[in-house]
Amino acid sequence: MSAKQREIQKCRDQLAEMLKLPENRSCADCGAKRPTWTSTNIGVFICIRCSGIHRNLGVHISFVKSSTLDKWNYKLLDKFKRKGGNQAVNNFYEAKLPSALKPNEQTETYTLEQFIRAKYIDRKWYSEKSKKSKKSSKKDSRRPKRGKKSKSYESSSSEETESSEEESSSEEVKPRKRKKGKKKPKKKTAPKKKVQSIPSPKAVQPKSKPKPILVPI
């Protein structure tokens, strides 16, 4: 077996594994079971009836290839895989489609062809936002009670933040007091000795001489 044949066989094996996924077990357009045909540029698995309609759309819109009979290469398989399969593609192409308008296996070929043309050529129900994103947004909107609480909490928190900002701004406006420099320690001086005052010579009075005592003879 040559390298090219091995590549073709490996690609077929990978496509067979993709067909085992639950979202790829039915046709992307009519829901028929076990689709073996593909639209390589759109990225979906389709049944043999829908593959004939896709061929009439033109190669620039839908390039049809069998997953079991035609030859595949790694480059083409990688591009096909990046699309994500039937469910991922339909989430965009059927984002605005009412469930009542979706065809099935019993739908007439003419109405099925009109549906496929409107889906891929006119992109009648196409939206860049997939169905999953819309469902998640609806679920979020169905929580009014929690939303109200959160709003009140947000308002209270916003008021608190505003008040705190005002306080901080008022504090910032106040001039900062300059820090006083550290006082230098005073040098300890030795205690002054008390000097006894010496009386002046004028103030000193001379001692009086004792008077003689007279004794009778």
PDB file of C-alpha atoms in Angstrom, residues 52-176:
ATOM      1  CA  GLY A  52     -28.215  15.747  -4.963  1.00  0.00           C
ATOM      2  CA  ILE A  53     -29.817  19.064  -4.013  1.00  0.00           C
ATOM      3  CA  HIS A  54     -26.481  20.365  -2.705  1.00  0.00           C
ATOM      4  CA  ARG A  55     -24.831  19.552  -6.038  1.00  0.00           C
ATOM      5  CA  ASN A  56     -27.374  21.765  -7.806  1.00  0.00           C
ATOM      6  CA  LEU A  57     -26.423  24.699  -5.578  1.00  0.00           C
ATOM      7  CA  GLY A  58     -22.980  24.915  -7.177  1.00  0.00           C
ATOM      8  CA  VAL A  59     -19.490  24.082  -5.981  1.00  0.00           C
ATOM      9  CA  HIS A  60     -18.942  27.653  -4.724  1.00  0.00           C
ATOM     10  CA  ILE A  61     -21.742  27.125  -2.178  1.00  0.00           C
ATOM     11  CA  SER A  62     -21.548  23.396  -1.390  1.00  0.00           C
ATOM     12  CA  PHE A  63     -18.823  20.961  -2.448  1.00  0.00           C
ATOM     13  CA  VAL A  64     -20.252  17.445  -2.118  1.00  0.00           C
ATOM     14  CA  LYS A  65     -18.061  14.447  -1.353  1.00  0.00           C
ATOM     15  CA  SER A  66     -18.729  10.903  -0.127  1.00  0.00           C
ATOM     16  CA  SER A  67     -17.189   9.940   3.212  1.00  0.00           C
ATOM     17  CA  THR A  68     -16.840   6.279   2.156  1.00  0.00           C
ATOM     18  CA  LEU A  69     -16.269   6.298  -1.639  1.00  0.00           C
ATOM     19  CA  ASP A  70     -14.355   9.467  -2.545  1.00  0.00           C
ATOM     20  CA  LYS A  71     -10.675  10.161  -1.905  1.00  0.00           C
ATOM     21  CA  TRP A  72      -9.792  12.457   0.945  1.00  0.00           C
ATOM     22  CA  ASN A  73      -6.526  14.055   2.086  1.00  0.00           C
ATOM     23  CA  TYR A  74      -5.406  15.430   5.437  1.00  0.00           C
ATOM     24  CA  LYS A  75      -5.723  19.067   4.376  1.00  0.00           C
ATOM     25  CA  LEU A  76      -9.352  18.687   3.283  1.00  0.00           C
ATOM     26  CA  LEU A  77     -10.192  16.639   6.368  1.00  0.00           C
ATOM     27  CA  ASP A  78      -8.747  19.300   8.711  1.00  0.00           C
ATOM     28  CA  LYS A  79     -10.863  22.021   7.081  1.00  0.00           C
ATOM     29  CA  PHE A  80     -13.943  19.836   7.410  1.00  0.00           C
ATOM     30  CA  LYS A  81     -13.240  19.092  11.078  1.00  0.00           C
ATOM     31  CA  ARG A  82     -12.835  22.782  11.951  1.00  0.00           C
ATOM     32  CA  LYS A  83     -16.486  23.403  11.095  1.00  0.00           C
ATOM     33  CA  GLY A  84     -17.499  21.280  14.106  1.00  0.00           C
ATOM     34  CA  GLY A  85     -20.078  18.896  12.623  1.00  0.00           C
ATOM     35  CA  ASN A  86     -23.845  19.061  12.030  1.00  0.00           C
ATOM     36  CA  GLN A  87     -24.936  20.552  15.330  1.00  0.00           C
ATOM     37  CA  ALA A  88     -22.299  23.301  15.380  1.00  0.00           C
ATOM     38  CA  VAL A  89     -23.108  24.359  11.788  1.00  0.00           C
ATOM     39  CA  ASN A  90     -26.893  24.252  12.322  1.00  0.00           C
ATOM     40  CA  ASN A  91     -26.557  26.437  15.411  1.00  0.00           C
ATOM     41  CA  PHE A  92     -25.588  29.236  13.010  1.00  0.00           C
ATOM     42  CA  TYR A  93     -27.558  28.406   9.842  1.00  0.00           C
ATOM     43  CA  GLU A  94     -30.759  27.559  11.756  1.00  0.00           C
ATOM     44  CA  ALA A  95     -30.403  30.062  14.588  1.00  0.00           C
ATOM     45  CA  LYS A  96     -33.647  31.888  13.665  1.00  0.00           C
ATOM     46  CA  LEU A  97     -35.489  28.837  12.257  1.00  0.00           C
ATOM     47  CA  PRO A  98     -38.823  27.926  13.911  1.00  0.00           C
ATOM     48  CA  SER A  99     -38.901  24.233  14.807  1.00  0.00           C
ATOM     49  CA  ALA A 100     -42.135  23.750  12.788  1.00  0.00           C
ATOM     50  CA  LEU A 101     -40.364  24.649   9.513  1.00  0.00           C
ATOM     51  CA  LYS A 102     -37.628  22.022   9.896  1.00  0.00           C
ATOM     52  CA  PRO A 103     -38.121  19.298   7.220  1.00  0.00           C
ATOM     53  CA  ASN A 104     -37.947  15.543   7.858  1.00  0.00           C
ATOM     54  CA  GLU A 105     -37.595  12.306   5.879  1.00  0.00           C
ATOM     55  CA  GLN A 106     -41.229  12.472   4.696  1.00  0.00           C
ATOM     56  CA  THR A 107     -40.903  16.013   3.336  1.00  0.00           C
ATOM     57  CA  GLU A 108     -41.370  16.327  -0.434  1.00  0.00           C
ATOM     58  CA  THR A 109     -38.241  16.857  -2.529  1.00  0.00           C
ATOM     59  CA  TYR A 110     -39.450  20.208  -3.880  1.00  0.00           C
ATOM     60  CA  THR A 111     -40.097  21.709  -0.427  1.00  0.00           C
ATOM     61  CA  LEU A 112     -36.821  20.213   0.781  1.00  0.00           C
ATOM     62  CA  GLU A 113     -34.956  21.883  -2.087  1.00  0.00           C
ATOM     63  CA  GLN A 114     -36.599  25.233  -1.297  1.00  0.00           C
ATOM     64  CA  PHE A 115     -35.580  24.842   2.321  1.00  0.00           C
ATOM     65  CA  ILE A 116     -31.939  24.023   1.469  1.00  0.00           C
ATOM     66  CA  ARG A 117     -31.701  26.959  -0.940  1.00  0.00           C
ATOM     67  CA  ALA A 118     -33.137  29.346   1.629  1.00  0.00           C
ATOM     68  CA  LYS A 119     -30.804  27.928   4.285  1.00  0.00           C
ATOM     69  CA  TYR A 120     -27.481  28.086   2.437  1.00  0.00           C
ATOM     70  CA  ILE A 121     -27.936  30.565  -0.451  1.00  0.00           C
ATOM     71  CA  ASP A 122     -30.265  33.154   1.098  1.00  0.00           C
ATOM     72  CA  ARG A 123     -29.139  32.441   4.652  1.00  0.00           C
ATOM     73  CA  LYS A 124     -32.660  33.154   5.752  1.00  0.00           C
ATOM     74  CA  TRP A 125     -32.253  31.856   9.315  1.00  0.00           C
ATOM     75  CA  TYR A 126     -28.532  32.499   9.699  1.00  0.00           C
ATOM     76  CA  SER A 127     -27.139  34.405  12.649  1.00  0.00           C
ATOM     77  CA  GLU A 128     -23.615  34.993  13.836  1.00  0.00           C
ATOM     78  CA  LYS A 129     -24.842  34.313  17.364  1.00  0.00           C
ATOM     79  CA  SER A 130     -25.520  30.605  17.705  1.00  0.00           C
ATOM     80  CA  LYS A 131     -28.536  29.071  19.428  1.00  0.00           C
ATOM     81  CA  LYS A 132     -26.441  28.138  22.455  1.00  0.00           C
ATOM     82  CA  SER A 133     -25.521  31.761  23.170  1.00  0.00           C
ATOM     83  CA  LYS A 134     -29.190  32.797  22.857  1.00  0.00           C
ATOM     84  CA  LYS A 135     -30.331  30.058  25.240  1.00  0.00           C
ATOM     85  CA  SER A 136     -27.748  31.098  27.813  1.00  0.00           C
ATOM     86  CA  SER A 137     -28.873  34.746  27.573  1.00  0.00           C
ATOM     87  CA  LYS A 138     -32.539  33.689  28.048  1.00  0.00           C
ATOM     88  CA  LYS A 139     -31.639  31.675  31.141  1.00  0.00           C
ATOM     89  CA  ASP A 140     -29.919  34.701  32.614  1.00  0.00           C
ATOM     90  CA  SER A 141     -32.992  36.884  31.955  1.00  0.00           C
ATOM     91  CA  ARG A 142     -35.268  34.383  33.754  1.00  0.00           C
ATOM     92  CA  ARG A 143     -33.775  35.240  37.127  1.00  0.00           C
ATOM     93  CA  PRO A 144     -35.553  38.484  38.146  1.00  0.00           C
ATOM     94  CA  LYS A 145     -35.374  37.984  41.910  1.00  0.00           C
ATOM     95  CA  ARG A 146     -31.691  37.420  42.024  1.00  0.00           C
ATOM     96  CA  GLY A 147     -31.243  40.263  39.576  1.00  0.00           C
ATOM     97  CA  LYS A 148     -33.180  42.670  41.827  1.00  0.00           C
ATOM     98  CA  LYS A 149     -31.155  41.712  44.817  1.00  0.00           C
ATOM     99  CA  SER A 150     -27.979  42.109  42.911  1.00  0.00           C
ATOM    100  CA  LYS A 151     -29.119  45.528  41.639  1.00  0.00           C
ATOM    101  CA  SER A 152     -29.878  46.747  45.166  1.00  0.00           C
ATOM    102  CA  TYR A 153     -26.621  45.325  46.352  1.00  0.00           C
ATOM    103  CA  GLU A 154     -24.825  47.013  43.460  1.00  0.00           C
ATOM    104  CA  SER A 155     -26.545  50.339  44.210  1.00  0.00           C
ATOM    105  CA  SER A 156     -25.656  50.126  47.910  1.00  0.00           C
ATOM    106  CA  SER A 157     -22.123  49.105  47.087  1.00  0.00           C
ATOM    107  CA  SER A 158     -21.855  51.950  44.568  1.00  0.00           C
ATOM    108  CA  GLU A 159     -23.105  54.436  47.214  1.00  0.00           C
ATOM    109  CA  GLU A 160     -20.585  53.090  49.675  1.00  0.00           C
ATOM    110  CA  THR A 161     -17.821  53.407  47.134  1.00  0.00           C
ATOM    111  CA  GLU A 162     -18.914  56.974  46.297  1.00  0.00           C
ATOM    112  CA  SER A 163     -18.982  57.956  49.989  1.00  0.00           C
ATOM    113  CA  SER A 164     -15.619  56.337  50.559  1.00  0.00           C
ATOM    114  CA  GLU A 165     -14.246  58.169  47.513  1.00  0.00           C
ATOM    115  CA  GLU A 166     -15.605  61.486  48.843  1.00  0.00           C
ATOM    116  CA  GLU A 167     -14.063  60.837  52.247  1.00  0.00           C
ATOM    117  CA  SER A 168     -10.773  59.914  50.681  1.00  0.00           C
ATOM    118  CA  SER A 169     -10.874  63.019  48.474  1.00  0.00           C
ATOM    119  CA  SER A 170     -11.664  65.244  51.489  1.00  0.00           C
ATOM    120  CA  GLU A 171      -8.833  63.654  53.382  1.00  0.00           C
ATOM    121  CA  GLU A 172      -6.541  64.273  50.463  1.00  0.00           C
ATOM    122  CA  VAL A 173      -7.517  67.971  50.359  1.00  0.00           C
ATOM    123  CA  LYS A 174      -6.469  68.496  53.972  1.00  0.00           C
ATOM    124  CA  PRO A 175      -2.862  69.721  54.153  1.00  0.00           C
ATOM    125  CA  ARG A 176      -0.602  67.281  55.768  1.00  0.00           C
TER     126      ARG A 176
END
